[in-house]
mmCIF file of C-alpha atoms in Angstrom:
data_model
loop_
_atom_site.group_PDB
_atom_site.id
_atom_site.type_symbol
_atom_site.label_atom_id
_atom_site.label_comp_id
_atom_site.label_asym_id
_atom_site.label_seq_id
_atom_site.Cartn_x
_atom_site.Cartn_y
_atom_site.Cartn_z
ATOM 1 C CA UNK A 4 28.393 86.740 85.825
ATOM 2 C CA UNK A 5 31.195 85.583 83.629
ATOM 3 C CA UNK A 6 33.822 87.956 82.293
ATOM 4 C CA UNK A 7 34.733 87.443 78.702
ATOM 5 C CA UNK A 8 38.217 88.217 77.375
ATOM 6 C CA UNK A 9 38.617 91.372 75.333
ATOM 7 C CA UNK A 10 38.332 91.226 71.585
ATOM 8 C CA UNK A 11 41.447 90.101 69.779
ATOM 9 C CA UNK A 12 41.600 93.351 67.840
ATOM 10 C CA UNK A 13 42.112 95.404 71.008
ATOM 11 C CA UNK A 14 45.665 96.395 72.040
ATOM 12 C CA UNK A 15 46.971 93.962 74.602
ATOM 13 C CA UNK A 16 49.393 96.455 76.211
ATOM 14 C CA UNK A 17 48.668 99.560 78.282
ATOM 15 C CA UNK A 18 46.670 102.284 76.531
ATOM 16 C CA UNK A 19 48.583 105.170 75.000
ATOM 17 C CA UNK A 20 46.583 107.797 76.886
ATOM 18 C CA UNK A 21 45.908 108.382 80.597
ATOM 19 C CA UNK A 22 43.951 105.791 82.492
ATOM 20 C CA UNK A 23 40.276 106.685 82.933
ATOM 21 C CA UNK A 24 36.854 105.153 83.051
ATOM 22 C CA UNK A 25 35.444 102.508 85.321
ATOM 23 C CA UNK A 26 37.785 100.528 87.478
ATOM 24 C CA UNK A 27 36.026 97.269 86.634
ATOM 25 C CA UNK A 28 36.621 95.512 83.311
ATOM 26 C CA UNK A 29 33.771 95.594 80.852
ATOM 27 C CA UNK A 30 31.320 92.691 80.891
ATOM 28 C CA UNK A 31 31.858 91.950 77.246
ATOM 29 C CA UNK A 32 33.570 93.051 74.142
ATOM 30 C CA UNK A 33 32.702 96.553 72.953
ATOM 31 C CA UNK A 34 30.469 96.932 69.970
ATOM 32 C CA UNK A 35 33.128 99.037 68.245
ATOM 33 C CA UNK A 36 36.887 99.265 68.750
ATOM 34 C CA UNK A 37 38.009 102.307 70.716
ATOM 35 C CA UNK A 38 39.420 105.304 68.966
ATOM 36 C CA UNK A 39 43.074 104.759 68.160
ATOM 37 C CA UNK A 40 42.695 101.002 68.526
ATOM 38 C CA UNK A 41 42.587 98.275 65.892
ATOM 39 C CA UNK A 42 40.477 98.737 62.789
ATOM 40 C CA UNK A 43 40.333 101.342 60.095
ATOM 41 C CA UNK A 44 40.656 104.982 61.085
ATOM 42 C CA UNK A 45 37.677 107.298 60.649
ATOM 43 C CA UNK A 46 37.859 109.536 57.607
ATOM 44 C CA UNK A 47 39.515 112.863 58.415
ATOM 45 C CA UNK A 48 40.420 111.726 61.917
ATOM 46 C CA UNK A 49 43.846 111.033 63.384
ATOM 47 C CA UNK A 50 45.641 107.866 62.386
ATOM 48 C CA UNK A 51 46.067 104.911 64.697
ATOM 49 C CA UNK A 52 48.410 105.514 67.683
ATOM 50 C CA UNK A 53 50.852 102.770 68.646
ATOM 51 C CA UNK A 54 52.382 102.346 72.115
ATOM 52 C CA UNK A 55 55.908 103.883 72.313
ATOM 53 C CA UNK A 56 57.491 100.537 73.200
ATOM 54 C CA UNK A 57 56.280 99.086 69.917
ATOM 55 C CA UNK A 58 58.157 101.698 67.884
ATOM 56 C CA UNK A 59 61.274 100.032 66.433
ATOM 57 C CA UNK A 60 63.115 103.327 65.670
ATOM 58 C CA UNK A 61 62.611 104.554 69.225
ATOM 59 C CA UNK A 62 63.834 101.284 70.698
ATOM 60 C CA UNK A 63 66.944 101.394 68.524
ATOM 61 C CA UNK A 64 67.662 105.019 69.483
ATOM 62 C CA UNK A 65 67.220 104.373 73.202
ATOM 63 C CA UNK A 66 69.406 101.285 73.026
ATOM 64 C CA UNK A 67 72.149 103.232 71.241
ATOM 65 C CA UNK A 68 72.085 105.957 73.898
ATOM 66 C CA UNK A 69 72.340 103.419 76.733
ATOM 67 C CA UNK A 70 75.215 101.556 75.084
ATOM 68 C CA UNK A 71 77.095 104.800 74.431
ATOM 69 C CA UNK A 72 76.660 105.859 78.058
ATOM 70 C CA UNK A 73 78.004 102.534 79.321
ATOM 71 C CA UNK A 74 81.043 102.698 77.035
ATOM 72 C CA UNK A 75 81.798 106.273 78.096
ATOM 73 C CA UNK A 76 81.571 105.338 81.760
ATOM 74 C CA UNK A 77 83.998 102.454 81.284
ATOM 75 C CA UNK A 78 86.495 104.631 79.429
ATOM 76 C CA UNK A 79 86.380 107.396 82.013
ATOM 77 C CA UNK A 80 86.766 104.968 84.879
ATOM 78 C CA UNK A 81 89.889 103.386 83.425
ATOM 79 C CA UNK A 82 92.054 106.497 83.449
ATOM 80 C CA UNK A 83 95.721 106.371 82.521
ATOM 81 C CA UNK A 84 97.862 103.246 82.561
ATOM 82 C CA UNK A 85 99.033 102.053 85.923
ATOM 83 C CA UNK A 86 102.622 101.442 84.853
ATOM 84 C CA UNK A 87 102.549 97.766 85.748
ATOM 85 C CA UNK A 88 101.810 98.302 89.430
ATOM 86 C CA UNK A 89 98.098 97.571 89.302
ATOM 87 C CA UNK A 90 97.222 101.042 90.589
ATOM 88 C CA UNK A 91 97.632 104.441 88.986
ATOM 89 C CA UNK A 92 99.710 106.815 91.075
ATOM 90 C CA UNK A 93 101.686 104.120 92.877
ATOM 91 C CA UNK A 94 105.416 104.209 93.579
ATOM 92 C CA UNK A 95 107.233 101.121 94.819
ATOM 93 C CA UNK A 96 110.021 101.470 97.385
ATOM 94 C CA UNK A 97 112.762 98.887 96.788
ATOM 95 C CA UNK A 98 115.360 98.009 99.386
ATOM 96 C CA UNK A 99 118.923 97.580 98.133
ATOM 97 C CA UNK A 100 119.253 93.917 99.101
ATOM 98 C CA UNK A 101 115.871 92.680 97.814
ATOM 99 C CA UNK A 102 115.136 91.322 94.364
ATOM 100 C CA UNK A 103 111.703 92.892 94.030
ATOM 101 C CA UNK A 104 108.805 91.897 91.745
ATOM 102 C CA UNK A 105 109.097 90.372 88.261
ATOM 103 C CA UNK A 106 112.906 90.164 87.943
ATOM 104 C CA UNK A 107 114.539 89.750 84.552
ATOM 105 C CA UNK A 108 117.389 87.674 85.984
ATOM 106 C CA UNK A 109 118.868 86.395 89.180
ATOM 107 C CA UNK A 110 120.857 88.896 91.198
ATOM 108 C CA UNK A 111 124.241 89.925 89.822
ATOM 109 C CA UNK A 112 124.958 92.387 92.645
ATOM 110 C CA UNK A 113 128.301 91.893 94.354
ATOM 111 C CA UNK A 114 127.624 94.410 97.074
ATOM 112 C CA UNK A 115 124.640 96.472 98.214
ATOM 113 C CA UNK A 116 125.851 98.036 101.420
ATOM 114 C CA UNK A 117 127.032 101.565 100.650
ATOM 115 C CA UNK A 118 125.882 103.917 103.437
ATOM 116 C CA UNK A 119 123.526 106.674 102.348
ATOM 117 C CA UNK A 120 124.568 110.280 101.938
ATOM 118 C CA UNK A 121 122.471 113.333 102.721
ATOM 119 C CA UNK A 122 122.155 115.580 99.682
ATOM 120 C CA UNK A 123 123.008 119.240 100.064
ATOM 121 C CA UNK A 124 120.129 121.719 100.229
ATOM 122 C CA UNK A 125 118.708 122.482 96.792
ATOM 123 C CA UNK A 126 119.518 125.724 95.067
ATOM 124 C CA UNK A 127 116.422 127.913 94.865
ATOM 125 C CA UNK A 128 113.056 127.229 96.426
ATOM 126 C CA UNK A 129 111.160 123.973 96.201
ATOM 127 C CA UNK A 130 107.505 123.094 96.462
ATOM 128 C CA UNK A 131 105.450 119.931 96.630
ATOM 129 C CA UNK A 132 105.306 119.679 92.830
ATOM 130 C CA UNK A 133 109.052 119.937 92.343
ATOM 131 C CA UNK A 134 111.744 117.293 92.618
ATOM 132 C CA UNK A 135 115.385 117.340 93.581
ATOM 133 C CA UNK A 136 117.504 116.773 90.514
ATOM 134 C CA UNK A 137 121.183 115.837 90.622
ATOM 135 C CA UNK A 138 123.562 115.801 87.687
ATOM 136 C CA UNK A 139 124.758 112.367 86.642
ATOM 137 C CA UNK A 140 128.344 113.605 86.413
ATOM 138 C CA UNK A 141 128.533 114.964 89.962
ATOM 139 C CA UNK A 142 131.519 113.570 91.914
ATOM 140 C CA UNK A 143 130.331 111.575 94.916
ATOM 141 C CA UNK A 144 126.928 110.794 93.460
ATOM 142 C CA UNK A 145 127.894 107.113 93.431
ATOM 143 C CA UNK A 146 129.854 104.879 95.751
ATOM 144 C CA UNK A 147 131.573 101.524 95.671
ATOM 145 C CA UNK A 148 134.536 99.510 96.848
ATOM 146 C CA UNK A 149 137.912 100.057 95.290
ATOM 147 C CA UNK A 150 138.894 97.316 92.798
ATOM 148 C CA UNK A 151 135.487 95.647 93.253
ATOM 149 C CA UNK A 152 132.653 95.899 90.773
ATOM 150 C CA UNK A 153 129.233 96.488 92.322
ATOM 151 C CA UNK A 154 127.726 94.179 89.670
ATOM 152 C CA UNK A 155 128.927 91.128 87.768
ATOM 153 C CA UNK A 156 128.362 92.289 84.214
ATOM 154 C CA UNK A 157 129.437 89.005 82.580
ATOM 155 C CA UNK A 158 126.957 87.081 84.697
ATOM 156 C CA UNK A 159 124.247 89.484 83.572
ATOM 157 C CA UNK A 160 125.248 88.895 79.946
ATOM 158 C CA UNK A 161 125.094 85.117 80.429
ATOM 159 C CA UNK A 162 121.667 85.231 82.088
ATOM 160 C CA UNK A 163 120.128 87.158 79.212
ATOM 161 C CA UNK A 164 121.946 85.165 76.552
ATOM 162 C CA UNK A 165 120.415 81.969 77.956
ATOM 163 C CA UNK A 166 116.903 83.471 77.797
ATOM 164 C CA UNK A 167 116.305 84.929 74.309
ATOM 165 C CA UNK A 168 112.808 86.174 75.122
ATOM 166 C CA UNK A 169 114.061 88.119 78.128
ATOM 167 C CA UNK A 170 117.008 89.382 76.136
ATOM 168 C CA UNK A 171 114.641 90.699 73.462
ATOM 169 C CA UNK A 172 112.406 92.377 76.050
ATOM 170 C CA UNK A 173 115.458 93.891 77.756
ATOM 171 C CA UNK A 174 116.703 95.227 74.417
ATOM 172 C CA UNK A 175 113.343 96.863 73.710
ATOM 173 C CA UNK A 176 113.603 98.881 76.935
ATOM 174 C CA UNK A 177 117.285 99.716 76.424
ATOM 175 C CA UNK A 178 116.528 100.672 72.800
ATOM 176 C CA UNK A 179 119.248 98.519 71.342
ATOM 177 C CA UNK A 180 119.181 95.497 69.068
ATOM 178 C CA UNK A 181 118.910 92.148 70.856
ATOM 179 C CA UNK A 182 122.282 91.104 69.455
ATOM 180 C CA UNK A 183 123.853 94.258 70.919
ATOM 181 C CA UNK A 184 122.779 93.673 74.528
ATOM 182 C CA UNK A 185 126.142 92.159 75.625
ATOM 183 C CA UNK A 186 128.085 95.123 74.225
ATOM 184 C CA UNK A 187 125.584 97.517 75.770
ATOM 185 C CA UNK A 188 125.960 95.964 79.222
ATOM 186 C CA UNK A 189 129.745 96.005 78.976
ATOM 187 C CA UNK A 190 129.666 99.714 78.157
ATOM 188 C CA UNK A 191 128.000 100.474 81.514
ATOM 189 C CA UNK A 192 129.808 101.151 84.788
ATOM 190 C CA UNK A 193 129.034 99.207 88.009
ATOM 191 C CA UNK A 194 128.543 101.509 91.019
ATOM 192 C CA UNK A 195 126.269 101.925 94.043
ATOM 193 C CA UNK A 196 123.698 104.610 94.693
ATOM 194 C CA UNK A 197 124.470 106.966 97.550
ATOM 195 C CA UNK A 198 121.045 108.627 97.498
ATOM 196 C CA UNK A 199 117.521 107.232 97.395
ATOM 197 C CA UNK A 200 116.827 107.544 93.695
ATOM 198 C CA UNK A 201 113.619 107.643 91.671
ATOM 199 C CA UNK A 202 113.505 105.634 88.413
ATOM 200 C CA UNK A 203 111.156 103.774 86.134
ATOM 201 C CA UNK A 204 111.824 100.101 86.792
ATOM 202 C CA UNK A 205 110.933 97.453 84.228
ATOM 203 C CA UNK A 206 109.939 93.934 85.211
ATOM 204 C CA UNK A 207 109.382 90.880 83.036
ATOM 205 C CA UNK A 208 105.940 89.262 82.853
ATOM 206 C CA UNK A 209 104.515 86.838 80.268
ATOM 207 C CA UNK A 210 107.201 87.427 77.678
ATOM 208 C CA UNK A 211 107.173 91.232 77.801
ATOM 209 C CA UNK A 212 108.615 94.100 79.794
ATOM 210 C CA UNK A 213 106.349 95.896 82.241
ATOM 211 C CA UNK A 214 107.059 99.232 83.922
ATOM 212 C CA UNK A 215 106.453 100.794 87.308
ATOM 213 C CA UNK A 216 107.714 103.752 89.262
ATOM 214 C CA UNK A 217 110.232 102.927 91.980
ATOM 215 C CA UNK A 218 112.503 104.512 94.561
ATOM 216 C CA UNK A 219 115.777 102.600 94.851
ATOM 217 C CA UNK A 220 117.407 102.676 98.261
ATOM 218 C CA UNK A 221 120.858 104.181 98.676
ATOM 219 C CA UNK A 222 123.352 101.327 98.460
ATOM 220 C CA UNK A 223 121.604 99.689 95.510
ATOM 221 C CA UNK A 224 124.045 98.225 92.978
ATOM 222 C CA UNK A 225 123.376 99.632 89.514
ATOM 223 C CA UNK A 226 124.967 99.948 86.107
ATOM 224 C CA UNK A 227 125.155 103.533 84.852
ATOM 225 C CA UNK A 228 125.706 104.860 81.342
ATOM 226 C CA UNK A 229 128.211 107.432 80.094
ATOM 227 C CA UNK A 230 125.929 110.271 81.212
ATOM 228 C CA UNK A 231 125.650 108.923 84.729
ATOM 229 C CA UNK A 232 122.065 107.660 84.489
ATOM 230 C CA UNK A 233 121.146 104.333 86.162
ATOM 231 C CA UNK A 234 120.328 101.773 83.453
ATOM 232 C CA UNK A 235 120.227 98.377 85.213
ATOM 233 C CA UNK A 236 119.336 97.323 88.750
ATOM 234 C CA UNK A 237 121.712 94.464 89.461
ATOM 235 C CA UNK A 238 119.674 92.757 92.207
ATOM 236 C CA UNK A 239 117.073 91.763 89.593
ATOM 237 C CA UNK A 240 118.645 92.483 86.206
ATOM 238 C CA UNK A 241 115.857 94.925 85.386
ATOM 239 C CA UNK A 242 116.467 97.737 82.901
ATOM 240 C CA UNK A 243 115.914 101.253 84.240
ATOM 241 C CA UNK A 244 114.825 104.485 82.592
ATOM 242 C CA UNK A 245 113.987 108.015 83.683
ATOM 243 C CA UNK A 246 110.936 108.479 85.923
ATOM 244 C CA UNK A 247 107.852 109.931 84.254
ATOM 245 C CA UNK A 248 105.130 112.358 85.275
ATOM 246 C CA UNK A 249 101.685 111.159 86.292
ATOM 247 C CA UNK A 250 98.465 112.759 87.442
ATOM 248 C CA UNK A 251 96.996 112.217 90.862
ATOM 249 C CA UNK A 252 98.270 111.667 94.373
ATOM 250 C CA UNK A 253 100.921 109.000 94.665
ATOM 251 C CA UNK A 254 100.681 106.044 97.000
ATOM 252 C CA UNK A 255 103.930 104.577 98.280
ATOM 253 C CA UNK A 256 104.120 100.823 98.784
ATOM 254 C CA UNK A 257 106.787 98.163 99.079
ATOM 255 C CA UNK A 258 109.764 98.178 101.417
ATOM 256 C CA UNK A 259 110.841 100.646 104.080
ATOM 257 C CA UNK A 260 114.188 101.641 105.547
ATOM 258 C CA UNK A 261 115.088 103.892 108.493
ATOM 259 C CA UNK A 262 116.823 106.613 106.487
ATOM 260 C CA UNK A 263 114.012 107.070 103.971
ATOM 261 C CA UNK A 264 112.738 110.628 103.627
ATOM 262 C CA UNK A 265 110.543 111.549 100.689
ATOM 263 C CA UNK A 266 112.183 114.980 100.673
ATOM 264 C CA UNK A 267 115.609 113.385 100.104
ATOM 265 C CA UNK A 268 114.632 111.347 97.048
ATOM 266 C CA UNK A 269 116.436 112.531 93.916
ATOM 267 C CA UNK A 270 116.278 111.851 90.212
ATOM 268 C CA UNK A 271 119.503 111.624 88.217
ATOM 269 C CA UNK A 272 119.589 113.916 85.213
ATOM 270 C CA UNK A 273 122.006 113.122 82.380
ATOM 271 C CA UNK A 274 125.365 114.844 82.440
ATOM 272 C CA UNK A 275 125.803 117.373 79.658
ATOM 273 C CA UNK A 276 129.184 115.822 78.871
ATOM 274 C CA UNK A 277 130.349 112.235 78.495
ATOM 275 C CA UNK A 278 131.861 110.896 81.725
ATOM 276 C CA UNK A 279 135.211 109.211 81.156
ATOM 277 C CA UNK A 280 136.016 108.674 84.842
ATOM 278 C CA UNK A 281 133.571 108.456 87.741
ATOM 279 C CA UNK A 282 134.699 109.806 91.116
ATOM 280 C CA UNK A 283 133.085 107.482 93.672
ATOM 281 C CA UNK A 284 133.277 107.230 97.457
ATOM 282 C CA UNK A 285 134.584 104.081 99.145
ATOM 283 C CA UNK A 286 132.967 104.242 102.570
ATOM 284 C CA UNK A 287 134.743 101.156 103.900
ATOM 285 C CA UNK A 288 138.175 102.684 103.331
ATOM 286 C CA UNK A 289 136.994 106.296 103.680
ATOM 287 C CA UNK A 290 138.680 107.211 100.433
ATOM 288 C CA UNK A 291 137.813 108.518 96.991
ATOM 289 C CA UNK A 292 138.243 106.380 93.922
ATOM 290 C CA UNK A 293 138.518 107.149 90.213
ATOM 291 C CA UNK A 294 136.741 104.497 88.160
ATOM 292 C CA UNK A 295 136.929 104.423 84.367
ATOM 293 C CA UNK A 296 133.752 104.247 82.357
ATOM 294 C CA UNK A 297 132.836 100.631 81.526
ATOM 295 C CA UNK A 298 135.519 99.212 83.843
ATOM 296 C CA UNK A 299 134.783 96.566 86.477
ATOM 297 C CA UNK A 300 137.146 98.095 89.020
ATOM 298 C CA UNK A 301 140.451 96.622 87.882
ATOM 299 C CA UNK A 302 141.743 100.060 86.914
ATOM 300 C CA UNK A 303 140.510 101.841 90.037
ATOM 301 C CA UNK A 304 142.897 104.243 91.684
ATOM 302 C CA UNK A 305 142.757 106.677 94.562
ATOM 303 C CA UNK A 306 141.992 110.259 93.811
ATOM 304 C CA UNK A 307 141.536 113.554 95.609
ATOM 305 C CA UNK A 308 138.511 114.308 97.663
ATOM 306 C CA UNK A 309 136.211 116.485 95.558
ATOM 307 C CA UNK A 310 135.471 120.035 96.612
ATOM 308 C CA UNK A 311 131.857 118.988 97.215
ATOM 309 C CA UNK A 312 131.842 115.474 98.678
ATOM 310 C CA UNK A 313 128.056 115.216 98.376
ATOM 311 C CA UNK A 314 126.319 116.146 95.133
ATOM 312 C CA UNK A 315 124.365 119.366 94.919
ATOM 313 C CA UNK A 316 120.718 119.132 94.056
ATOM 314 C CA UNK A 317 118.564 121.699 92.316
ATOM 315 C CA UNK A 318 114.845 122.306 92.220
ATOM 316 C CA UNK A 319 113.288 121.539 88.856
ATOM 317 C CA UNK A 320 109.885 122.354 87.448
ATOM 318 C CA UNK A 321 108.090 119.101 86.664
ATOM 319 C CA UNK A 322 107.507 118.295 83.027
ATOM 320 C CA UNK A 323 105.158 115.779 81.474
ATOM 321 C CA UNK A 324 106.823 113.384 79.043
ATOM 322 C CA UNK A 325 105.577 113.356 75.475
ATOM 323 C CA UNK A 326 105.465 109.547 75.398
ATOM 324 C CA UNK A 327 104.294 107.989 78.681
ATOM 325 C CA UNK A 328 106.151 104.934 79.898
ATOM 326 C CA UNK A 329 104.463 104.366 83.208
ATOM 327 C CA UNK A 330 103.656 105.958 86.512
ATOM 328 C CA UNK A 331 105.264 109.176 87.867
ATOM 329 C CA UNK A 332 107.830 110.860 89.982
ATOM 330 C CA UNK A 333 106.356 111.684 93.347
ATOM 331 C CA UNK A 334 104.435 114.778 94.383
ATOM 332 C CA UNK A 335 102.601 113.163 97.270
ATOM 333 C CA UNK A 336 103.514 113.870 100.865
ATOM 334 C CA UNK A 337 102.239 110.610 102.323
ATOM 335 C CA UNK A 338 104.747 108.156 103.718
ATOM 336 C CA UNK A 339 105.028 104.468 102.731
ATOM 337 C CA UNK A 340 102.233 102.185 103.792
ATOM 338 C CA UNK A 341 104.726 100.084 105.718
ATOM 339 C CA UNK A 342 105.844 101.440 109.068
ATOM 340 C CA UNK A 343 109.203 103.120 109.491
ATOM 341 C CA UNK A 344 111.079 103.159 112.793
ATOM 342 C CA UNK A 345 112.244 106.610 113.913
ATOM 343 C CA UNK A 346 115.828 107.438 113.130
ATOM 344 C CA UNK A 347 118.201 110.315 112.702
ATOM 345 C CA UNK A 348 119.252 111.603 109.317
ATOM 346 C CA UNK A 349 122.235 109.765 107.797
ATOM 347 C CA UNK A 350 125.539 111.547 108.091
ATOM 348 C CA UNK A 351 127.641 112.642 105.185
ATOM 349 C CA UNK A 352 131.275 111.610 104.897
ATOM 350 C CA UNK A 353 133.486 113.692 107.195
ATOM 351 C CA UNK A 354 134.990 116.699 105.448
ATOM 352 C CA UNK A 355 136.400 118.526 108.469
ATOM 353 C CA UNK A 356 139.900 117.085 108.069
ATOM 354 C CA UNK A 357 142.022 117.042 104.949
ATOM 355 C CA UNK A 358 142.379 113.741 103.110
ATOM 356 C CA UNK A 359 145.418 111.558 103.838
ATOM 357 C CA UNK A 360 148.419 111.883 101.536
ATOM 358 C CA UNK A 361 147.720 110.074 98.264
ATOM 359 C CA UNK A 362 149.302 106.694 97.809
ATOM 360 C CA UNK A 363 149.219 106.877 94.038
ATOM 361 C CA UNK A 364 148.884 109.264 91.171
ATOM 362 C CA UNK A 365 145.761 111.323 91.903
ATOM 363 C CA UNK A 366 145.326 112.862 88.481
ATOM 364 C CA UNK A 367 142.071 111.956 86.772
ATOM 365 C CA UNK A 368 140.315 112.826 83.571
ATOM 366 C CA UNK A 369 136.924 112.808 85.227
ATOM 367 C CA UNK A 370 134.310 114.951 83.584
ATOM 368 C CA UNK A 371 132.439 116.170 86.598
ATOM 369 C CA UNK A 372 129.110 117.922 86.712
ATOM 370 C CA UNK A 373 128.764 121.054 84.610
ATOM 371 C CA UNK A 374 128.321 124.316 86.472
ATOM 372 C CA UNK A 375 124.956 124.960 84.842
ATOM 373 C CA UNK A 376 121.764 124.042 86.656
ATOM 374 C CA UNK A 377 120.569 120.486 86.204
ATOM 375 C CA UNK A 378 118.268 119.703 83.325
ATOM 376 C CA UNK A 379 114.555 119.963 84.263
ATOM 377 C CA UNK A 380 113.149 116.600 85.254
ATOM 378 C CA UNK A 381 109.674 115.096 85.556
ATOM 379 C CA UNK A 382 107.811 115.730 88.771
ATOM 380 C CA UNK A 383 108.265 113.322 91.648
#
């Protein structure tokens, strides 16, 4: 027996109702179209029913819902910006003698060998969501060699002058006009960090400045402004700004050094007064030096040992910046992904014996750290 195809006026898709009836196809076309199928509806009866997939409004509505769900999923999965590190919540440890990623210029550091200091215990209690802040005007916060600039400022000026695009990107981070970059650099003071310090570092990629959170090793040559804040890392010419807060657990990557302790990392808060003279420690000569703001060391002179040879730190409640720049100061307790050999804590300069008689006039006009507690800083 041959099986004839169904009549052309029958629906070719699945029926709108539940499947029922004989399992075998009919032997021929029906004498009348089924109810709800093709043909005119019976008077007073229900109108023709169309399969749901043939309804254009329903298809459009379902498509819109699916597209909206996909877009929402993409947005939620992106999260906040990663600060140029490729991963949100990442902090990059940078050794003093290494250039690091995406440098603005070649190194202009003259020396990156100052031994680290151990900061004094913080005033008040600390917790995992608090950082150790130190005032930018604190005597002994920075080190260096007497009559020797930690950075070659004129070389830095020349590097940026020869690369207008980099100069423009540098100016955008420093918030100065491109033409004012040389004067800006010359207003800064070359010193060396004595504490592992958290900053926002800015690299140069594809004609623009990027940003990422970094911990700079003690001994790093930097240029600091008149409030004592690090503004340029001399090993790469990168501009620096304050660290910023970020959600999530931080992952530490990059370099490692024996003296690194996450609990010893500090952030420099701006001095409440302009610093005319920095009191820095010359470890090689075991002496204290007064260095004038913006001077390259030519006017250095010996000065008295400060009452507190290592800067005091204070616990600060983390704050979230109003305008994000990048990733955040650290709250994580995990150590760097690179291994660290065991070591003892670095020693502070000896203060048990009085300083040797001064060889020169020891009077300074240094504006040291105010007695008030340090300004609250973003969480590390």
